[in-house]
Tab-separated table of C-alpha atoms in Angstrom:
chain	number	residue	atom	x	y	z
F	29	MET	CA	57.722	54.918	-32.796
F	30	HIS	CA	57.996	51.164	-33.081
F	31	TYR	CA	59.984	49.314	-35.639
F	32	PHE	CA	60.256	45.504	-35.885
F	33	GLU	CA	63.202	43.421	-37.263
F	34	PHE	CA	62.192	39.845	-37.876
F	35	GLY	CA	64.626	37.067	-37.283
F	36	LYS	CA	67.246	36.140	-39.894
F	37	ARG	CA	67.973	32.617	-38.673
F	38	ASP	CA	67.442	30.566	-35.591
F	39	THR	CA	67.972	26.931	-34.252
F	40	THR	CA	67.735	24.857	-31.105
F	41	LEU	CA	70.828	23.123	-29.672
F	42	TYR	CA	70.006	19.839	-27.976
F	43	SER	CA	72.396	17.969	-25.685
F	44	GLY	CA	72.222	14.177	-25.133
F	45	GLY	CA	73.881	11.330	-26.675
F	46	THR	CA	71.400	10.948	-29.627
F	47	THR	CA	70.572	14.602	-30.285
F	48	SER	CA	73.910	16.589	-29.639
F	49	SER	CA	74.795	16.163	-33.400
F	50	ILE	CA	71.440	17.303	-34.716
F	51	ASN	CA	70.860	20.587	-36.480
F	52	THR	CA	67.317	22.066	-36.340
F	53	GLY	CA	67.682	25.245	-38.424
F	54	LEU	CA	64.335	24.770	-40.208
F	55	ASP	CA	62.217	23.638	-37.353
F	56	GLU	CA	59.073	25.640	-36.685
F	57	ILE	CA	59.496	25.390	-32.965
F	58	LEU	CA	62.476	26.590	-30.655
F	59	GLU	CA	62.825	24.897	-27.255
F	60	VAL	CA	64.395	25.778	-23.877
F	61	ASN	CA	64.000	22.381	-22.290
F	62	LYS	CA	65.490	20.210	-19.463
F	63	VAL	CA	64.834	16.564	-19.167
F	64	VAL	CA	65.188	15.292	-15.524
F	65	GLN	CA	65.396	11.549	-14.826
F	66	GLN	CA	63.757	9.877	-11.866
F	67	ASN	CA	67.006	9.938	-9.966
F	68	GLY	CA	67.316	13.649	-10.527
F	69	SER	CA	70.124	13.523	-13.070
F	70	ILE	CA	69.933	15.664	-16.264
F	71	ALA	CA	69.403	13.695	-19.376
F	72	ASN	CA	69.102	16.576	-21.901
F	73	VAL	CA	68.972	20.323	-22.075
F	74	SER	CA	68.362	22.644	-24.953
F	75	ARG	CA	69.177	26.279	-25.784
F	76	ILE	CA	68.056	28.650	-28.596
F	77	LEU	CA	70.224	30.507	-31.022
F	78	MET	CA	68.865	33.310	-33.033
F	79	ASP	CA	70.113	36.291	-35.090
F	80	PHE	CA	68.802	39.648	-36.366
F	81	ASP	CA	70.082	41.898	-39.040
F	82	LEU	CA	71.107	45.114	-37.381
F	83	ALA	CA	72.281	46.997	-40.510
F	84	TYR	CA	69.207	49.246	-40.841
F	85	ILE	CA	69.130	49.946	-37.112
F	86	SER	CA	72.768	50.838	-37.097
F	87	GLU	CA	72.341	53.207	-40.039
F	88	SER	CA	69.205	54.820	-38.417
F	89	ILE	CA	71.089	55.474	-35.159
F	90	GLN	CA	74.129	56.961	-36.924
F	91	SER	CA	71.783	59.175	-39.044
F	92	GLY	CA	69.762	60.361	-36.027
F	93	VAL	CA	66.509	58.763	-37.172
F	94	MET	CA	66.707	56.590	-34.024
F	95	PRO	CA	67.980	58.539	-30.980
F	96	THR	CA	70.626	57.168	-28.617
F	97	GLY	CA	67.884	56.426	-26.098
F	98	THR	CA	66.321	53.887	-28.383
F	99	LYS	CA	65.244	50.684	-26.608
F	100	PHE	CA	65.370	47.108	-27.853
F	101	PHE	CA	63.246	44.142	-26.857
F	102	LEU	CA	63.496	40.490	-27.851
F	103	ASN	CA	59.993	39.119	-28.582
F	104	LEU	CA	59.380	35.309	-28.503
F	105	PHE	CA	55.859	33.937	-28.691
F	106	ASP	CA	54.624	30.839	-26.718
F	107	ALA	CA	53.971	27.726	-28.855
F	108	THR	CA	52.174	25.646	-26.267
F	109	SER	CA	54.843	25.267	-23.686
F	110	GLU	CA	54.489	22.188	-21.524
F	111	GLU	CA	54.344	21.541	-17.724
F	112	VAL	CA	55.587	25.009	-16.844
F	113	GLU	CA	54.749	25.018	-13.101
F	114	ALA	CA	57.471	27.147	-11.455
F	115	GLU	CA	58.646	30.655	-11.759
F	116	GLN	CA	62.008	30.858	-13.536
F	117	LYS	CA	64.215	33.088	-15.472
F	118	LEU	CA	65.509	32.825	-19.038
F	119	HIS	CA	68.783	34.449	-19.842
F	120	VAL	CA	69.880	36.150	-22.992
F	121	TYR	CA	73.670	36.395	-23.960
F	122	MET	CA	75.608	37.546	-26.933
F	123	VAL	CA	76.930	34.681	-29.000
F	124	SER	CA	80.746	34.956	-29.097
F	125	GLY	CA	81.325	33.513	-32.544
F	126	SER	CA	79.890	32.680	-35.892
F	127	TRP	CA	77.521	29.738	-36.416
F	128	LYS	CA	75.745	28.171	-39.363
F	129	ALA	CA	71.889	27.985	-39.312
F	130	GLY	CA	71.618	24.721	-41.337
F	131	THR	CA	68.647	22.921	-42.883
F	132	GLY	CA	67.894	20.253	-40.219
F	133	LYS	CA	64.916	19.408	-38.256
F	134	LEU	CA	64.569	17.386	-34.970
F	135	ASP	CA	62.626	14.622	-36.615
F	136	HIS	CA	65.061	14.043	-39.612
F	137	ASN	CA	66.074	10.514	-40.061
F	138	PRO	CA	68.890	10.281	-40.844
F	139	VAL	CA	70.084	13.223	-38.966
F	140	THR	CA	70.826	16.460	-40.800
F	141	ASP	CA	74.118	17.938	-39.496
F	142	ASP	CA	74.850	20.728	-41.971
F	143	GLY	CA	74.663	23.604	-39.365
F	144	ALA	CA	74.975	24.382	-35.728
F	145	SER	CA	74.462	21.574	-33.223
F	146	TYR	CA	75.088	21.286	-29.450
F	147	GLN	CA	78.588	19.899	-30.381
F	148	TYR	CA	79.791	22.318	-32.980
F	149	ARG	CA	79.135	25.728	-34.659
F	150	ASN	CA	79.044	23.811	-37.964
F	151	HIS	CA	78.676	20.186	-37.242
F	152	ALA	CA	79.458	19.121	-40.838
F	153	ALA	CA	82.824	20.933	-40.781
F	154	LYS	CA	83.448	19.939	-37.116
F	155	THR	CA	84.120	23.568	-36.163
F	156	PRO	CA	84.346	23.729	-32.203
F	157	TRP	CA	82.393	26.293	-30.351
F	158	VAL	CA	85.636	27.551	-28.678
F	159	THR	CA	88.835	27.248	-30.689
F	160	GLY	CA	91.501	25.164	-29.187
F	161	SER	CA	89.239	23.378	-26.494
F	162	VAL	CA	87.607	19.997	-26.782
F	163	LEU	CA	85.148	20.821	-23.965
F	164	THR	CA	83.012	23.414	-25.768
F	165	GLU	CA	79.620	21.915	-26.325
F	166	GLY	CA	76.378	23.879	-26.022
F	167	GLY	CA	77.310	27.138	-27.616
F	168	ALA	CA	79.658	30.026	-26.805
F	169	TRP	CA	78.663	33.436	-25.342
F	170	PHE	CA	80.123	36.391	-23.540
F	171	THR	CA	79.772	36.203	-19.745
F	172	ALA	CA	81.876	39.085	-18.841
F	173	SER	CA	83.231	42.313	-20.278
F	174	ILE	CA	86.319	42.131	-22.403
F	175	ASP	CA	86.359	45.800	-23.192
F	176	ALA	CA	88.216	48.169	-20.770
F	177	ASN	CA	85.759	50.976	-21.722
F	178	GLN	CA	82.663	48.811	-21.371
F	179	GLU	CA	79.511	50.932	-21.150
F	180	TYR	CA	76.704	48.384	-21.545
F	181	GLY	CA	75.717	45.070	-19.926
F	182	ILE	CA	76.534	41.811	-21.562
F	183	SER	CA	73.379	39.781	-20.679
F	184	SER	CA	69.601	40.150	-20.004
F	185	SER	CA	67.133	38.018	-18.207
F	186	TYR	CA	63.276	37.696	-18.249
F	187	ASP	CA	60.943	36.218	-15.653
F	188	ILE	CA	58.788	33.297	-16.835
F	189	SER	CA	55.701	31.920	-14.929
F	190	PHE	CA	52.751	29.646	-15.496
F	191	ASP	CA	50.599	32.345	-16.917
F	192	ARG	CA	53.408	34.514	-18.669
F	193	LYS	CA	55.357	32.471	-21.132
F	194	ASP	CA	55.673	34.965	-23.977
F	195	ILE	CA	59.017	36.825	-23.825
F	196	ARG	CA	59.648	40.557	-24.202
F	197	ALA	CA	63.172	40.762	-22.878
F	198	ASP	CA	64.983	44.123	-22.676
F	199	VAL	CA	68.178	43.532	-24.783
F	200	THR	CA	69.044	47.218	-25.196
F	201	ASP	CA	72.603	46.777	-23.817
F	202	LEU	CA	73.339	43.741	-25.899
F	203	VAL	CA	72.242	45.471	-29.250
F	204	LYS	CA	74.255	48.605	-28.322
F	205	ASN	CA	77.340	46.514	-27.740
F	206	HIS	CA	76.947	45.185	-31.308
F	207	ILE	CA	76.348	48.653	-32.668
F	208	TYR	CA	78.788	50.702	-30.777
F	209	SER	CA	81.568	48.054	-30.078
F	210	GLY	CA	81.068	45.827	-33.109
F	211	SER	CA	84.910	45.170	-33.283
F	212	VAL	CA	84.752	43.599	-29.709
F	213	TYR	CA	81.248	42.220	-29.802
F	214	PRO	CA	80.414	41.412	-33.480
F	215	ASN	CA	76.762	40.539	-34.076
F	216	ASN	CA	76.458	36.750	-34.024
F	217	GLY	CA	73.045	36.869	-32.423
F	218	PHE	CA	71.700	35.777	-29.048
F	219	ILE	CA	71.688	32.534	-27.118
F	220	VAL	CA	68.602	32.076	-24.928
F	221	LYS	CA	68.853	29.528	-22.013
F	222	ARG	CA	68.172	28.877	-18.442
F	223	GLU	CA	70.720	29.757	-15.831
F	224	ASP	CA	73.643	27.455	-14.976
F	225	SER	CA	76.932	27.722	-13.110
F	226	GLY	CA	79.089	27.005	-16.156
F	227	SER	CA	79.512	29.193	-19.196
F	228	TYR	CA	81.250	29.009	-22.548
F	229	GLY	CA	82.726	31.974	-24.551
F	230	ASN	CA	85.386	34.066	-22.909
F	231	ASN	CA	85.181	31.858	-19.789
F	232	HIS	CA	84.338	28.371	-20.891
F	233	ALA	CA	83.572	25.441	-18.505
F	234	THR	CA	83.277	21.670	-18.919
F	235	ALA	CA	80.635	20.246	-21.174
F	236	SER	CA	79.396	17.672	-18.661
F	237	PHE	CA	76.243	18.243	-16.637
F	238	ASP	CA	77.954	18.658	-13.281
F	239	PHE	CA	76.588	22.123	-12.762
F	240	ASN	CA	76.451	22.892	-9.071
F	241	THR	CA	73.949	25.782	-9.204
F	242	GLY	CA	71.389	27.220	-11.556
F	243	GLN	CA	67.978	26.156	-12.999
F	244	GLU	CA	69.560	24.561	-15.993
F	245	GLY	CA	71.696	22.157	-13.937
F	246	ASP	CA	69.646	21.355	-10.861
F	247	SER	CA	67.058	18.614	-10.450
F	248	SER	CA	64.071	20.916	-10.528
F	249	ARG	CA	61.375	20.174	-13.139
F	250	LEU	CA	60.676	23.474	-14.864
F	251	GLY	CA	58.748	22.359	-18.036
F	252	ASN	CA	59.466	22.605	-21.743
F	253	LEU	CA	59.424	26.119	-22.994
F	254	LYS	CA	58.416	26.272	-26.676
F	255	TYR	CA	58.584	29.267	-29.009
F	256	PHE	CA	57.654	29.839	-32.637
F	257	SER	CA	60.703	29.988	-34.950
F	258	ARG	CA	61.183	32.137	-38.114
F	259	GLU	CA	59.926	29.090	-40.019
F	260	THR	CA	56.487	29.231	-38.375
F	261	HIS	CA	53.364	29.507	-40.553
F	262	THR	CA	51.778	31.673	-37.845
F	263	ILE	CA	51.844	35.336	-37.361
F	264	TYR	CA	54.282	34.821	-34.355
F	265	PRO	CA	57.884	34.627	-35.585
F	266	PRO	CA	60.651	35.924	-33.290
F	267	LYS	CA	61.174	39.713	-33.683
F	268	LEU	CA	63.326	42.431	-32.398
F	269	GLU	CA	61.231	45.341	-31.219
F	270	VAL	CA	62.780	48.859	-31.561
F	271	VAL	CA	61.166	51.569	-29.515
F	272	TRP	CA	61.847	55.379	-29.347
F	273	ASP	CA	59.999	58.497	-28.643
F	274	ASP	CA	59.503	60.440	-31.894
F	275	SER	CA	56.852	62.777	-30.599
F	276	SER	CA	56.999	66.489	-30.911
F	277	TRP	CA	54.838	69.376	-29.786
F	278	ASN	CA	54.109	72.678	-31.553
F	279	SER	CA	50.550	73.590	-31.166
F	280	GLY	CA	51.042	77.111	-32.653
F	281	SER	CA	47.762	79.077	-32.208
F	282	LEU	CA	45.633	76.032	-31.679
F	283	SER	CA	43.575	75.869	-28.377
F	284	PRO	CA	43.565	72.830	-26.121
F	285	LEU	CA	40.393	70.760	-25.438
F	286	THR	CA	38.889	71.970	-22.255
F	287	SER	CA	38.040	69.640	-19.420
F	288	THR	CA	34.407	70.018	-20.439
F	289	ASP	CA	35.362	69.027	-24.032
F	290	LEU	CA	37.272	65.982	-22.687
F	291	GLU	CA	34.113	64.761	-20.776
F	292	ARG	CA	32.173	64.506	-24.085
F	293	LEU	CA	34.979	63.740	-26.441
F	294	LYS	CA	34.710	62.285	-29.959
F	295	VAL	CA	37.959	61.068	-31.556
F	296	TYR	CA	38.337	60.191	-35.166
F	297	PHE	CA	41.020	59.876	-37.901
F	298	LYS	CA	41.064	62.568	-40.562
F	299	ASN	CA	42.931	60.506	-43.232
F	300	LEU	CA	42.563	56.890	-42.410
F	301	ARG	CA	42.691	54.685	-45.688
F	302	PRO	CA	41.642	51.112	-46.022
F	303	GLU	CA	45.134	49.851	-47.222
F	304	TYR	CA	48.729	50.862	-46.885
F	305	LYS	CA	51.802	49.415	-48.729
F	306	GLU	CA	54.144	47.578	-46.380
F	307	LYS	CA	57.134	49.712	-47.054
F	308	SER	CA	55.377	53.015	-46.391
F	309	ILE	CA	55.702	55.423	-43.443
F	310	VAL	CA	52.461	56.996	-42.813
F	311	LYS	CA	51.443	60.162	-41.052
F	312	PHE	CA	48.001	59.695	-39.360
F	313	ARG	CA	45.948	62.778	-38.385
F	314	VAL	CA	43.884	62.383	-35.164
F	315	VAL	CA	41.129	64.826	-34.302
F	316	GLY	CA	39.554	65.310	-30.957
F	317	ARG	CA	36.340	67.489	-30.474
F	318	GLU	CA	33.476	67.908	-28.136
F	319	LEU	CA	30.706	65.388	-29.200
F	320	TYR	CA	27.938	67.988	-28.732
F	321	PRO	CA	29.467	71.430	-29.077
F	322	THR	CA	27.677	74.442	-27.910
F	323	THR	CA	25.729	76.325	-30.467
F	324	ALA	CA	27.069	79.808	-30.989
F	325	PHE	CA	27.357	82.469	-33.719
F	326	ALA	CA	30.700	82.276	-35.480
F	327	THR	CA	32.366	82.436	-38.863
F	328	THR	CA	33.556	78.805	-38.469
F	329	PRO	CA	31.277	76.043	-37.288
F	330	ALA	CA	32.226	74.592	-33.882
F	331	GLU	CA	32.425	71.139	-35.459
F	332	LEU	CA	35.362	72.343	-37.490
F	333	ASP	CA	37.265	74.168	-34.824
F	334	VAL	CA	40.429	72.054	-34.314
F	335	LYS	CA	41.753	71.740	-30.840
F	336	TYR	CA	44.627	69.683	-29.502
F	337	LEU	CA	44.457	66.615	-27.253
F	338	PRO	CA	46.411	66.642	-23.946
F	339	SER	CA	50.149	66.816	-24.541
F	340	ALA	CA	52.379	63.877	-23.555
F	341	SER	CA	49.504	61.956	-22.332
F	342	THR	CA	47.778	60.800	-25.502
F	343	GLU	CA	48.968	57.506	-26.927
F	344	TYR	CA	47.963	54.901	-29.584
F	345	GLU	CA	48.001	51.153	-29.632
F	346	ILE	CA	48.026	48.796	-32.717
F	347	LYS	CA	46.192	45.461	-32.485
F	348	ASP	CA	45.861	42.602	-34.982
F	349	ALA	CA	42.187	42.967	-35.931
F	350	GLU	CA	41.709	39.212	-36.074
F	351	THR	CA	43.567	37.898	-33.089
F	352	GLU	CA	43.416	41.011	-30.857
F	353	GLU	CA	47.163	40.577	-30.183
F	354	VAL	CA	48.768	43.850	-29.304
F	355	ILE	CA	51.394	44.542	-31.860
F	356	VAL	CA	52.425	48.198	-30.617
F	357	PRO	CA	51.597	48.786	-26.996
F	358	PHE	CA	50.683	52.148	-25.268
F	359	GLY	CA	53.815	53.716	-23.994
F	360	SER	CA	56.708	56.168	-24.708
F	361	GLY	CA	57.120	54.879	-28.226
F	362	SER	CA	53.515	55.494	-29.199
F	363	ARG	CA	52.941	59.131	-28.002
F	364	ILE	CA	50.813	61.385	-30.332
F	365	SER	CA	52.438	64.617	-31.493
F	366	CYS	CA	51.015	67.980	-32.385
F	367	ASP	CA	51.860	70.575	-35.031
F	368	THR	CA	50.053	73.828	-36.124
F	369	THR	CA	47.394	71.776	-37.968
F	370	GLY	CA	46.599	69.355	-35.197
F	371	ASN	CA	47.530	65.998	-33.621
F	372	PHE	CA	49.271	63.289	-35.545
F	373	PHE	CA	51.624	60.205	-35.232
F	374	ARG	CA	53.666	58.186	-37.731
F	375	VAL	CA	53.876	54.448	-38.289
F	376	GLN	CA	56.427	52.449	-40.207
F	377	MET	CA	54.388	49.776	-41.937
F	378	ASP	CA	57.344	47.542	-42.706
F	379	GLY	CA	57.269	46.611	-39.068
F	380	LEU	CA	53.815	45.025	-39.485
F	381	GLN	CA	53.181	41.747	-41.360
F	382	ALA	CA	51.594	42.237	-44.874
F	383	GLU	CA	48.232	40.979	-45.903
F	384	ARG	CA	46.716	41.417	-42.460
F	385	ASN	CA	44.249	43.783	-40.847
F	386	TYR	CA	45.081	46.031	-37.892
F	387	ARG	CA	43.223	48.309	-35.583
F	388	PHE	CA	44.125	51.538	-33.674
F	389	CYS	CA	43.051	52.091	-30.105
F	390	LEU	CA	43.696	55.556	-28.513
F	391	LYS	CA	44.155	56.321	-24.885
F	392	VAL	CA	43.631	59.889	-23.610
F	393	VAL	CA	44.725	60.867	-20.160
F	394	SER	CA	43.316	64.189	-18.705
F	395	GLY	CA	44.392	65.770	-15.434
F	396	SER	CA	47.459	63.578	-15.314
F	397	GLY	CA	48.978	63.344	-11.902
F	398	THR	CA	46.134	65.101	-10.133
F	399	THR	CA	43.148	63.918	-8.117
F	400	ASP	CA	40.976	64.643	-11.260
F	401	GLU	CA	42.844	62.358	-13.451
F	402	GLU	CA	40.777	60.475	-15.974
F	403	ILE	CA	41.807	57.790	-18.507
F	404	ASN	CA	39.659	57.095	-21.393
F	405	PHE	CA	40.089	54.644	-24.385
F	406	TYR	CA	38.738	55.041	-27.774
F	407	ASP	CA	38.371	51.903	-29.948
F	408	ASP	CA	35.946	52.739	-32.781
F	409	ASN	CA	36.882	50.448	-35.529
F	410	TYR	CA	39.867	52.482	-36.657
F	411	GLU	CA	40.894	49.555	-38.971
F	412	PHE	CA	43.428	49.350	-41.865
F	413	ARG	CA	45.263	46.576	-43.915
F	414	VAL	CA	48.895	46.336	-44.822
F	415	VAL	CA	49.452	45.006	-48.313
F	416	ARG	CA	52.475	43.937	-50.409
């Protein structure tokens, strides 16, 4: 199963003399940037703050709807990043204190400073990033465990390259810290940034750009990484992807599709409707049968004889029907189940954006792990629309 939680708030923190006081809580673009001058000194860096509501996820884990093995991925979508010419890492940390989103934009003149800036958690109130210190610019985040019984990691990283700028960073440990150790690591969201040798949070460093190591502080020109924010008018806002295996298998008296059946397989949906409400949870029935069944005398026509698809190796994918963007990928979170009636899977529609068309694609693996393994895809206009 896949569920998506869309961002609650986000902003970019810009350093530099003229931009360190700016709030950008309503900008449509988020940036991780580094401006390198001709002499190799750093003129400006930027970092992203973002936050997701974890209330429903926490309740679902406590109730057992989402198992303890659930995985979490931070998804950010490229918004025409510029001059990205080197492989690099982006790092994700847990923000170590509250911050205000604000209503500013980078091009506001005069500057809007009613929220988080590079200098302050709340620039208008002059609330410092680390209480009691004057050298706390650029955010505050946890860089080491402060829990004696620490079970999960406190950071994540993701490799960026010229041809891979979209982010799908595994933030499972960070989210679980918020859920299971909320008193120690309260949910104040994530900070996304390049690596540096300094850090703010439980081990803060100076605010100057005298970093000795790390891609954020050295003189390498790594380009300007741009991502769509929650204010975007596109279909690519930041989202927290939640993935777990909800498949089950109880075929009862049903028979499996034979190897001969699978060679001439027709797959169709038994109950696919044109539209679904965005808050619905839908159980889709998938049927696989031989395209040209052998004629034989029987009380039930061969075309109506239900058999089940290969267990643990049949998966579905959901694409945006217009852009072909993969929303739900093949994998452990999209395995097809079986009961005594046949194959099925469930989809939570509130994880998909309303008023858009989507399409299912199915993958069937037969002979998995053997020399006779075959992988076949079925994409036969299994389309539907999510409506409000």
